[in-house]
XYZ file of C-alpha atoms in Angstrom:
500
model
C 0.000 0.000 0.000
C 2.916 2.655 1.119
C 4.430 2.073 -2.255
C 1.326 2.543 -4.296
C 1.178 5.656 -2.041
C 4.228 6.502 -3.271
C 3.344 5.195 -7.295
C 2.327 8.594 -8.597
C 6.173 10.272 -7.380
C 8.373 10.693 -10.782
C 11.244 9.313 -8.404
C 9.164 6.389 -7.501
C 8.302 5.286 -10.962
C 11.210 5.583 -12.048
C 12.591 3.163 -9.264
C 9.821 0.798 -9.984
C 10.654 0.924 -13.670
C 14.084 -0.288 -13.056
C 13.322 -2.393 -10.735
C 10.933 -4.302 -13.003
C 13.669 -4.549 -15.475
C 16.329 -6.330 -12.975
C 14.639 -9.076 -11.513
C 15.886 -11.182 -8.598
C 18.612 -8.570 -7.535
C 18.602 -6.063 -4.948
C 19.094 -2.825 -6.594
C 21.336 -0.133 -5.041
C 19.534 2.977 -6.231
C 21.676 6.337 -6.294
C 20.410 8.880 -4.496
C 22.595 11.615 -3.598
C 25.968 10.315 -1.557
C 23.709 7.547 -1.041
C 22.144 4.014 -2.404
C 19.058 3.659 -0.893
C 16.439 0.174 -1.352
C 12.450 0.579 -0.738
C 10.007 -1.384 0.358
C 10.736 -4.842 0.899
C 13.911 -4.587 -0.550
C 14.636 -2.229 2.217
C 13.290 -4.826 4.925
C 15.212 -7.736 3.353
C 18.606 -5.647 3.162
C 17.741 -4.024 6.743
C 17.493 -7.501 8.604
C 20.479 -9.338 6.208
C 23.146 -6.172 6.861
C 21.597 -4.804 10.649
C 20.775 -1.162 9.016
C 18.002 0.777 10.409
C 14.731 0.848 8.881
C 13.092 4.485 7.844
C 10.554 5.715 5.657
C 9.792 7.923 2.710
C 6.459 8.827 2.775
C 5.116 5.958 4.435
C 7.454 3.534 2.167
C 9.899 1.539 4.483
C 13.627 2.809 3.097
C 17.189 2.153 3.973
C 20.478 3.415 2.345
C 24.303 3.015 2.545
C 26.940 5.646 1.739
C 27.997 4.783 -1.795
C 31.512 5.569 -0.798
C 31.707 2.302 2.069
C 28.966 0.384 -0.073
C 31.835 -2.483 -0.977
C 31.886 -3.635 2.595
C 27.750 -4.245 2.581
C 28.149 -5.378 -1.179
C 30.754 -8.441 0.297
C 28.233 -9.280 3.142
C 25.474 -9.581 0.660
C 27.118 -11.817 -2.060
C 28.394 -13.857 1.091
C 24.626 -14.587 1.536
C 24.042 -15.660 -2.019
C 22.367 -12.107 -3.373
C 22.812 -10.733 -5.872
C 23.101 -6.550 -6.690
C 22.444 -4.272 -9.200
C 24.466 -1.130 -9.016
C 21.657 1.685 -10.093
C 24.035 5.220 -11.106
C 22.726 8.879 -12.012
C 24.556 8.478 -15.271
C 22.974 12.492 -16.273
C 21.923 16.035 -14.612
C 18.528 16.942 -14.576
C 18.844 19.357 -16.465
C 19.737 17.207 -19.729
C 16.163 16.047 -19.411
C 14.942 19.152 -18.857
C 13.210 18.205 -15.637
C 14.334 17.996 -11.847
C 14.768 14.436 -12.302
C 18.187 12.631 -12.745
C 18.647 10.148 -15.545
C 19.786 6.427 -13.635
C 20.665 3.156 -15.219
C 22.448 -0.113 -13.700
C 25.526 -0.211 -15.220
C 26.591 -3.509 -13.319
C 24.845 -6.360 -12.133
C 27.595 -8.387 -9.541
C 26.264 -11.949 -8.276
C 28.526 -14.076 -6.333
C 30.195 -15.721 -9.098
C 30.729 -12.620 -10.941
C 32.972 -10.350 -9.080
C 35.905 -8.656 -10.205
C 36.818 -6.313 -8.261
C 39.939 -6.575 -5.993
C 37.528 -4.702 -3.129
C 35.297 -7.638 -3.288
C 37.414 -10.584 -4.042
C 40.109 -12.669 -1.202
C 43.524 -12.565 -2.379
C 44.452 -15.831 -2.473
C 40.842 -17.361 -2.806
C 39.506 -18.433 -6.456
C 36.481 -16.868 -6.934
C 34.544 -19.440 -9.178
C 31.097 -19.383 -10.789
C 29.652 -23.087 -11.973
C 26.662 -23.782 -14.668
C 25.830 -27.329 -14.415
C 23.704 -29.362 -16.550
C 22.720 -32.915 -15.515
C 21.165 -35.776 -17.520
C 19.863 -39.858 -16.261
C 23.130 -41.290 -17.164
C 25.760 -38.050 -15.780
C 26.198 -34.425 -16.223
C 28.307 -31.905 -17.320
C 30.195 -28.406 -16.060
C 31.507 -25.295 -16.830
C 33.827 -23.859 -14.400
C 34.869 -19.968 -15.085
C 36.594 -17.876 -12.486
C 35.839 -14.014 -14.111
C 38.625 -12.328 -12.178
C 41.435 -14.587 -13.548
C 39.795 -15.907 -17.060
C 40.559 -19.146 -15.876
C 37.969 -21.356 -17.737
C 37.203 -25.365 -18.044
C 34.451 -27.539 -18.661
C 33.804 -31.070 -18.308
C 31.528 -34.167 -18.372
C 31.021 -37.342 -17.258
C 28.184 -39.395 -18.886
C 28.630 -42.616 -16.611
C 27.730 -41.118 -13.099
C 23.820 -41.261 -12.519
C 24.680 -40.929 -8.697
C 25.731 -37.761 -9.118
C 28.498 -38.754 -6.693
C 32.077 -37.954 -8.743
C 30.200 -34.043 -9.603
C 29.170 -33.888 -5.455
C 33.385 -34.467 -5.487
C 34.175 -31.915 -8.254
C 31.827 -28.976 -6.342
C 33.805 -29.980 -3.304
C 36.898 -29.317 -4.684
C 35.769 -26.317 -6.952
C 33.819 -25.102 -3.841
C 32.189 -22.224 -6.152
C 30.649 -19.361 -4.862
C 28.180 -19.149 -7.629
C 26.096 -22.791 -8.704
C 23.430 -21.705 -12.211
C 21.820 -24.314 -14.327
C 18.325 -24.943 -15.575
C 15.451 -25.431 -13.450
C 15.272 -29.468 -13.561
C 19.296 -29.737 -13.282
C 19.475 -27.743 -9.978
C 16.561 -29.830 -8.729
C 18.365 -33.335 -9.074
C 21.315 -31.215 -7.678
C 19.293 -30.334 -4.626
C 18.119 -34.026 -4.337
C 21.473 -35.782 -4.440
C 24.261 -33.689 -3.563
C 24.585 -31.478 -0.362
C 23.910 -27.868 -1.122
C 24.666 -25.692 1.944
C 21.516 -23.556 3.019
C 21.372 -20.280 1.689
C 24.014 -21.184 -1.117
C 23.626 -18.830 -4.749
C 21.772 -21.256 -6.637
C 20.468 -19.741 -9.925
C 17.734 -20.758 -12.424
C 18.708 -20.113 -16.055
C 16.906 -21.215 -19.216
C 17.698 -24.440 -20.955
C 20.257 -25.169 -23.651
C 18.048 -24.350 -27.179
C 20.582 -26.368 -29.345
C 22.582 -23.222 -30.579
C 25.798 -24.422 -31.205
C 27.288 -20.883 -32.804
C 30.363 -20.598 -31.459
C 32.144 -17.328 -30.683
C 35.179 -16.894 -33.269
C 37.761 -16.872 -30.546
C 36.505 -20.393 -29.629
C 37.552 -24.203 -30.942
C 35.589 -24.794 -33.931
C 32.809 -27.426 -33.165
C 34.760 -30.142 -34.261
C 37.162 -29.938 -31.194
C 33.786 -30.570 -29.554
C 32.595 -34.153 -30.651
C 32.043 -36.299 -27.664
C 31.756 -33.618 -25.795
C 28.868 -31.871 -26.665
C 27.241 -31.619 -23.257
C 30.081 -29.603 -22.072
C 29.724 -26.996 -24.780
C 26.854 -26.435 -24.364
C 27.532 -25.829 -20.279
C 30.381 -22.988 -21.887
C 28.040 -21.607 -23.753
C 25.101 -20.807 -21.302
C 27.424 -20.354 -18.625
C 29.263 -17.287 -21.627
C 25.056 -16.620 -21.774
C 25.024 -15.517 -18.227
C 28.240 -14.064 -17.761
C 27.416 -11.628 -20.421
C 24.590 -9.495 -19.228
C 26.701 -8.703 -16.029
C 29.657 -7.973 -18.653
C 29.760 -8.253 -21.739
C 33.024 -7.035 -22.654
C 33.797 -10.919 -20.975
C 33.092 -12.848 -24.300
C 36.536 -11.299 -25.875
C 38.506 -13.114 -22.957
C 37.341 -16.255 -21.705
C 38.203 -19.253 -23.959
C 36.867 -22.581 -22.658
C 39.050 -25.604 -22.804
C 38.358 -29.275 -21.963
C 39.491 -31.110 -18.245
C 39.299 -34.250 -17.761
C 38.991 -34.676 -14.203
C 40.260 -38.198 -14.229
C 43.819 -36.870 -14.921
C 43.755 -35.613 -11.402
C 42.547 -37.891 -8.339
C 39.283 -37.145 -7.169
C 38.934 -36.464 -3.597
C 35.603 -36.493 -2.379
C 33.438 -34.124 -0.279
C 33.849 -36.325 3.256
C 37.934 -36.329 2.762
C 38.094 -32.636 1.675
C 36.922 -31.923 4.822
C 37.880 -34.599 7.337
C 41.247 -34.446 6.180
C 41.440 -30.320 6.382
C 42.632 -29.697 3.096
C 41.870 -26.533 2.889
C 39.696 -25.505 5.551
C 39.454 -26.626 9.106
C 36.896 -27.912 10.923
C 35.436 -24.546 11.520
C 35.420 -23.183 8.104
C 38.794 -21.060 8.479
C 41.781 -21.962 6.623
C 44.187 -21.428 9.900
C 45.229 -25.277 11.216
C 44.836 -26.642 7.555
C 47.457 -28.291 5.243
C 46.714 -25.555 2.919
C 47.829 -22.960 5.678
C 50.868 -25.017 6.449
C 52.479 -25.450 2.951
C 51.755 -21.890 1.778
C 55.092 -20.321 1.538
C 54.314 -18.553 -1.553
C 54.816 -14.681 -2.104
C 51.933 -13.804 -4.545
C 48.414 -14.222 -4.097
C 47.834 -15.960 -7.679
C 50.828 -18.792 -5.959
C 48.777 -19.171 -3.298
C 45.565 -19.907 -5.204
C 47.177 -22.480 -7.622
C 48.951 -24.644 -4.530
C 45.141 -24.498 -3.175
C 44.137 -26.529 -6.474
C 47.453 -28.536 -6.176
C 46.324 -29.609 -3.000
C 43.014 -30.146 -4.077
C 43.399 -31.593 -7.541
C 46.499 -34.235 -6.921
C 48.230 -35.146 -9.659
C 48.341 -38.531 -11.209
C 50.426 -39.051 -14.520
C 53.916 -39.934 -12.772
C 55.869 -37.890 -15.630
C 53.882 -34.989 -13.976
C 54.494 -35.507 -10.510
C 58.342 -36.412 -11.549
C 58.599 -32.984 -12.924
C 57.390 -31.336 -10.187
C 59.298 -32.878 -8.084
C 62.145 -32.257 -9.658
C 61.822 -29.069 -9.070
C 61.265 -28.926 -5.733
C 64.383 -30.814 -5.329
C 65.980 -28.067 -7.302
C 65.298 -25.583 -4.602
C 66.015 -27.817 -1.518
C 69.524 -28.121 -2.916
C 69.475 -24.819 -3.297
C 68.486 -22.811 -0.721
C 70.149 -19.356 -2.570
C 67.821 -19.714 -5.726
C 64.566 -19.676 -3.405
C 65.327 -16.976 -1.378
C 66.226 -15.000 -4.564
C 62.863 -15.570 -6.103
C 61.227 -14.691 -2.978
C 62.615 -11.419 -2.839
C 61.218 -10.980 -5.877
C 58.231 -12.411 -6.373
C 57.110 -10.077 -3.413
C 57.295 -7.023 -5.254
C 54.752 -8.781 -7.995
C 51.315 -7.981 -7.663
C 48.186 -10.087 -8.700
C 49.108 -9.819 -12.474
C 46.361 -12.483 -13.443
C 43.091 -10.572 -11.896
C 45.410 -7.704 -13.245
C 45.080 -8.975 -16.961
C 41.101 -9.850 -16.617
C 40.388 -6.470 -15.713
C 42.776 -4.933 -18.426
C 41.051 -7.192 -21.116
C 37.533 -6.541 -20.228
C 38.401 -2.682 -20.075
C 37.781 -2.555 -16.317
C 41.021 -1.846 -14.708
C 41.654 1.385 -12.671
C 45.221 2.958 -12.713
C 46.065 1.469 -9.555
C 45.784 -1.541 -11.548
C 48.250 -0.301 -14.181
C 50.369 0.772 -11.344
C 50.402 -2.494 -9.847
C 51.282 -4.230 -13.355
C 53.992 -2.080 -13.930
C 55.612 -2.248 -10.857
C 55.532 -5.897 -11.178
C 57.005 -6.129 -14.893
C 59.545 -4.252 -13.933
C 60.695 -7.443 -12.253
C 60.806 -8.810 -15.306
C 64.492 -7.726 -15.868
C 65.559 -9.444 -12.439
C 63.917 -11.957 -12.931
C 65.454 -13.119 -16.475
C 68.744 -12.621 -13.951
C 67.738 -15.352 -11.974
C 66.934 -17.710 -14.689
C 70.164 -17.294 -16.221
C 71.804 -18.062 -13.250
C 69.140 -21.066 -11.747
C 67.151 -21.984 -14.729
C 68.630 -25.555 -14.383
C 66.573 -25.774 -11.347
C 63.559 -25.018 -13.337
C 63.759 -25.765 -16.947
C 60.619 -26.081 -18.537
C 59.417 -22.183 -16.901
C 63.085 -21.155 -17.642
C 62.134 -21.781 -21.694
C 58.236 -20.423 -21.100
C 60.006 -16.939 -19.823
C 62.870 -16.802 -22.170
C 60.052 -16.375 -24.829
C 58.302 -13.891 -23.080
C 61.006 -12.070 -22.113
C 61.309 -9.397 -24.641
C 57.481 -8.396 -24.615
C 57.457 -8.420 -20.534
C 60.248 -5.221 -21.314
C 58.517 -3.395 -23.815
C 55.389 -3.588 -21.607
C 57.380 -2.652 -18.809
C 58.843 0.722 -20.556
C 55.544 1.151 -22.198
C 53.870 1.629 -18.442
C 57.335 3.293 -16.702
C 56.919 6.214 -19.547
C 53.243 6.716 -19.632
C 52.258 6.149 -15.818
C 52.699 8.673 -12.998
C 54.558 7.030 -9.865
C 51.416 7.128 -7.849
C 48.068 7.394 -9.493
C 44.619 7.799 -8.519
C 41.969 4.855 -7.180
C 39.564 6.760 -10.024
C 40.371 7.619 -13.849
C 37.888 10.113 -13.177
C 40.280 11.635 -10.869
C 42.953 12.361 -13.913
C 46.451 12.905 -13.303
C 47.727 9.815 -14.796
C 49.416 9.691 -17.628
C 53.111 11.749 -16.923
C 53.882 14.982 -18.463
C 55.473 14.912 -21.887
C 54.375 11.356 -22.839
C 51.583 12.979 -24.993
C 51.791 16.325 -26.624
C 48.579 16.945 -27.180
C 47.619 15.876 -23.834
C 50.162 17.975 -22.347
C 48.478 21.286 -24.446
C 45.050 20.053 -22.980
C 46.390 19.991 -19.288
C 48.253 23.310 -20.032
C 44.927 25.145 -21.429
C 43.309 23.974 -18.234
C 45.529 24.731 -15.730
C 46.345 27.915 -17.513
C 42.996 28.759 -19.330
C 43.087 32.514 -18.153
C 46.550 33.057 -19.521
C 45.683 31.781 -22.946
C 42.193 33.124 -23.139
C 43.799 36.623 -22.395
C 46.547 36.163 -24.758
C 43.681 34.733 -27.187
C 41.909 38.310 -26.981
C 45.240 40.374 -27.077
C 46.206 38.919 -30.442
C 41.948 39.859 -31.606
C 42.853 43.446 -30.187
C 45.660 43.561 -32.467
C 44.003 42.328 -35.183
C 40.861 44.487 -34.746
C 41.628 47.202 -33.602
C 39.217 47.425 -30.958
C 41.552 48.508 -27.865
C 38.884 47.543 -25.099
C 37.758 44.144 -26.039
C 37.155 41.568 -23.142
C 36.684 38.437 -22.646
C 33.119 37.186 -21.482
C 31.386 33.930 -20.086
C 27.592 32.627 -19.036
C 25.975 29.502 -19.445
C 24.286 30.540 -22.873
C 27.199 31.514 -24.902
C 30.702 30.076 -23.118
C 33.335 32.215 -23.683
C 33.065 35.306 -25.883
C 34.711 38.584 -26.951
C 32.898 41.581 -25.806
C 33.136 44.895 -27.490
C 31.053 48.221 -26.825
C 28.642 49.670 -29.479
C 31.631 52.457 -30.099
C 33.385 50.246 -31.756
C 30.271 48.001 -34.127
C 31.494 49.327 -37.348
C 35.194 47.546 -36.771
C 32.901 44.497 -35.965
C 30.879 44.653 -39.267
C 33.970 45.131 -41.138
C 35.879 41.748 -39.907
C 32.625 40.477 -40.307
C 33.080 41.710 -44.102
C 36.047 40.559 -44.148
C 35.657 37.045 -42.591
C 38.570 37.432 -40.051
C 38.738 34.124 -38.333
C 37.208 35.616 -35.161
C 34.455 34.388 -33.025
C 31.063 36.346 -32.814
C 31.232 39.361 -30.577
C 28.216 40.621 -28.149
C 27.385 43.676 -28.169
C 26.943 45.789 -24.798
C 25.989 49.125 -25.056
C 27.569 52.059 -22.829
């Protein structure tokens, strides 16, 4: 009733409108320094976040200052929502009314989040679309931040119980799939309560295949997997669609790995302990590494053992490499901690979403590149195999690195709204734009000195208001000079007139 109170209020319909549009999400709707949710939005977010419950006109309201609204944001995807993010993208007075123009210009669900601010270091973020059959199923597994990207299937497990083992060791944060595949889910595999289950529309058969992709026949036998990739690329894409230029499925097949299943995962505290923290567990113990994307693949190492005993020889190897010497490891480790998280790094770069701390943060860690191609030439036998992946990559790890040292300040803003990032004299015309601001009333004086000149008119000013911008003013004295540059066409702008 309070809302249809409230129905008749341009801000209100407007709300509903967009509302209507994003179903199933809370939306964050800008209002001021604030985001503010109605009706039983508001209740829901009030009693999930502890915020206090007012009104607007008899409509139950609550906000959150945009500026801390990544903190609630977490503690809402933790619960399995799911938010739209609702801007003022325009003033009112584009629209010629007191009302701003708002759109969502990101919807984030659990499985979709990119954003350092919302995202563990060393925790995976994954997002799972699952698609089950009588005889087995089939998954795509895509971690956004990263571009990491498999799918799978397994046609001989009506049980369900080797996919119950997969989710355990995937432990997503984000399970979608059609209606009647999330309901045999539910039936046979344990789905913690309140976990982000959501409901997409079946597969409709439509193999096209984006051109970045293996062509279809890399597909054959495997089918049921594609089409998993596909509707999981489907979803992914109306939170971000910039996403279907980077993520490039490939096929796992989970047998090369030994399958450890949900009951051992946890009795065994791989990766968590018995109280859901990772402190006690035999992930906590063997992580020694320096970078958060090291920490996240010994995670799968420890979930995901190897089996092919050329594999585990290798890696062994190389361990031994380091035990016998204990010089090369604690070179690398000086290193490696000066390298930030270059993979989410990338993701955010490809999808056009990075911020210049990002491009701070990748520069500062290619310019480790250098040191780095040190250390290989002088411990690369411990190593081999990554010694000949980075001697390739070598030379465009340098230009990158030069590319960033000469275009990015030393310390750049959170915001590219913010400017100041790109140094001095890396871009002339830049540099005249920056110079016309800073010094605008220099060069708008020495603009109307050289018209003076030109003119003749001795008391010509420079003028501004909201109509016009910026315009030469002469009194009616002096009309007749006007009318004859006019005559003339002397490259000058229009004058306006102001009589003594």
């Amino acid at each position: 009733m309070a809302m249809q109170n409230q129905a008749a209020t341009p801000l209100m319909k407007q709300y509903q409108e967009i509302k209507s549009k994003n179903p199933g999400v809370i939306l964050f709707f800008r209002l001021g320094d604030f985001y503010e949710m109605f009706d039983e939005q508001a209740r829901e977010v009030s009693n999930l976040l502890g915020l206090t419950l007012t009104a607007r006109h008899g409509t139950p309201m609550c906000g959150i200052p945009y500026h801390a609204a990544n903190n609630y944001i977490v503690r809402l995807l933790k619960a399995g929502k799911k938010i739209a993010i609702c801007e003022q993208v325009g003033s009112a007075a584009e629209n010629n009314t007191k009302l701003f123009e708002r759109k969502v210009i990101r919807v984030i669900t659990p499985g979709t989040v990119m954003e350092d601010t919302l995202l563990t270091a060393n925790q995976s973020n994954y997002l799972v679309y699952v698609m089950v059959h009588k005889a087995g199923w089939a998954l795509a597994c895509v971690d956004v931040s990263t571009g990491e990207f498999w799918v799978t299937q397994n046609d001989k497990d009506p049980s369900l119980m080797n996919l119950a083992a997969a989710l355990a060791a995937i432990n997503p944060a984000e399970i979608a799939g059609d209606q009647a595949s999330l309901k045999d889910l539910q039936a046979k595999v344990v789905i913690p309560a309140g976990f982000g289950l959501t409901t997409r529309p079946s597969f409709d058969g439509d193999y096209t295949l984006p051109d970045n992709w293996p062509s279809l026949g890399a597909w054959e036998g495997k089918r049921a997997a594609l089409s998993c990739a596909l509707q999981v690329m489907r979803y992914i894409n109306v939170t971000e669609p910039s996403f279907k230029e980077t993520l490039i499925p490939s096929y796992r097949e989970l047998k090369e790995t030994l399958i450890i299943d949900e009951n051992a995962v946890t009795a065994l505290e791989l990766v968590q302990n018995q109280e859901g923290g990772r402190k006690g567990s035999l992930w906590d113990l063997l992580d020694k590494t320096q970078t958060s994307g090291g920490s996240r693949m010994l995670k799968e190492w420890i979930l995901h053992p190897l089996l092919n005993p050329q594999d585990i020889a290798l890696r062994q190897n190389s361990v031994e490499g380091f035990v016998k010497n204990p010089q090369a490891a604690q070179e690398v480790q000086s290193i490696l901690k000066n390298i930030s998280d270059v993979e989410r790094i990338t993701t955010r770069t490809a999808t056009g979403t990075a911020s210049p701390r990002d491009m701070s943060g990748l520069r500062r860690s290619l310019l480790n590149a250098e040191p780095l191609h040190r250390w290989f030439e002088k411990f690369g036998q411990a190593v081999p195999q990554l010694a000949r992946e980075f001697a390739n990559a070598f030379a465009g790890l340098s230009d990158m690195s030069r590319l960033l040292y000469s275009a990015i300040n030393e310390d750049p803003p959170l915001r590219i709204s913010d400017g100041n990032i790109i140094r001095e004299g890396y871009n002339a015309d830049l540099d005249e734009l920056r110079s016309l601001r800073h010094n605008s009333g220099k060069t708008l004086e020495e603009i109307c000195a050289r018209e003076r000149e030109k003119t003749g008119i001795p008391s010509m000013k420079v003028g501004f208001n909201s109509v016009f911008g910026y315009y030469f003013e002469v009194t009616k004295v002096h009309l007749s000079k006007v009318i004859m540059c006019a005559n003339k066409r002397l490259p000058m702008p229009s004058a306006i007139l102001r009589k003594n």
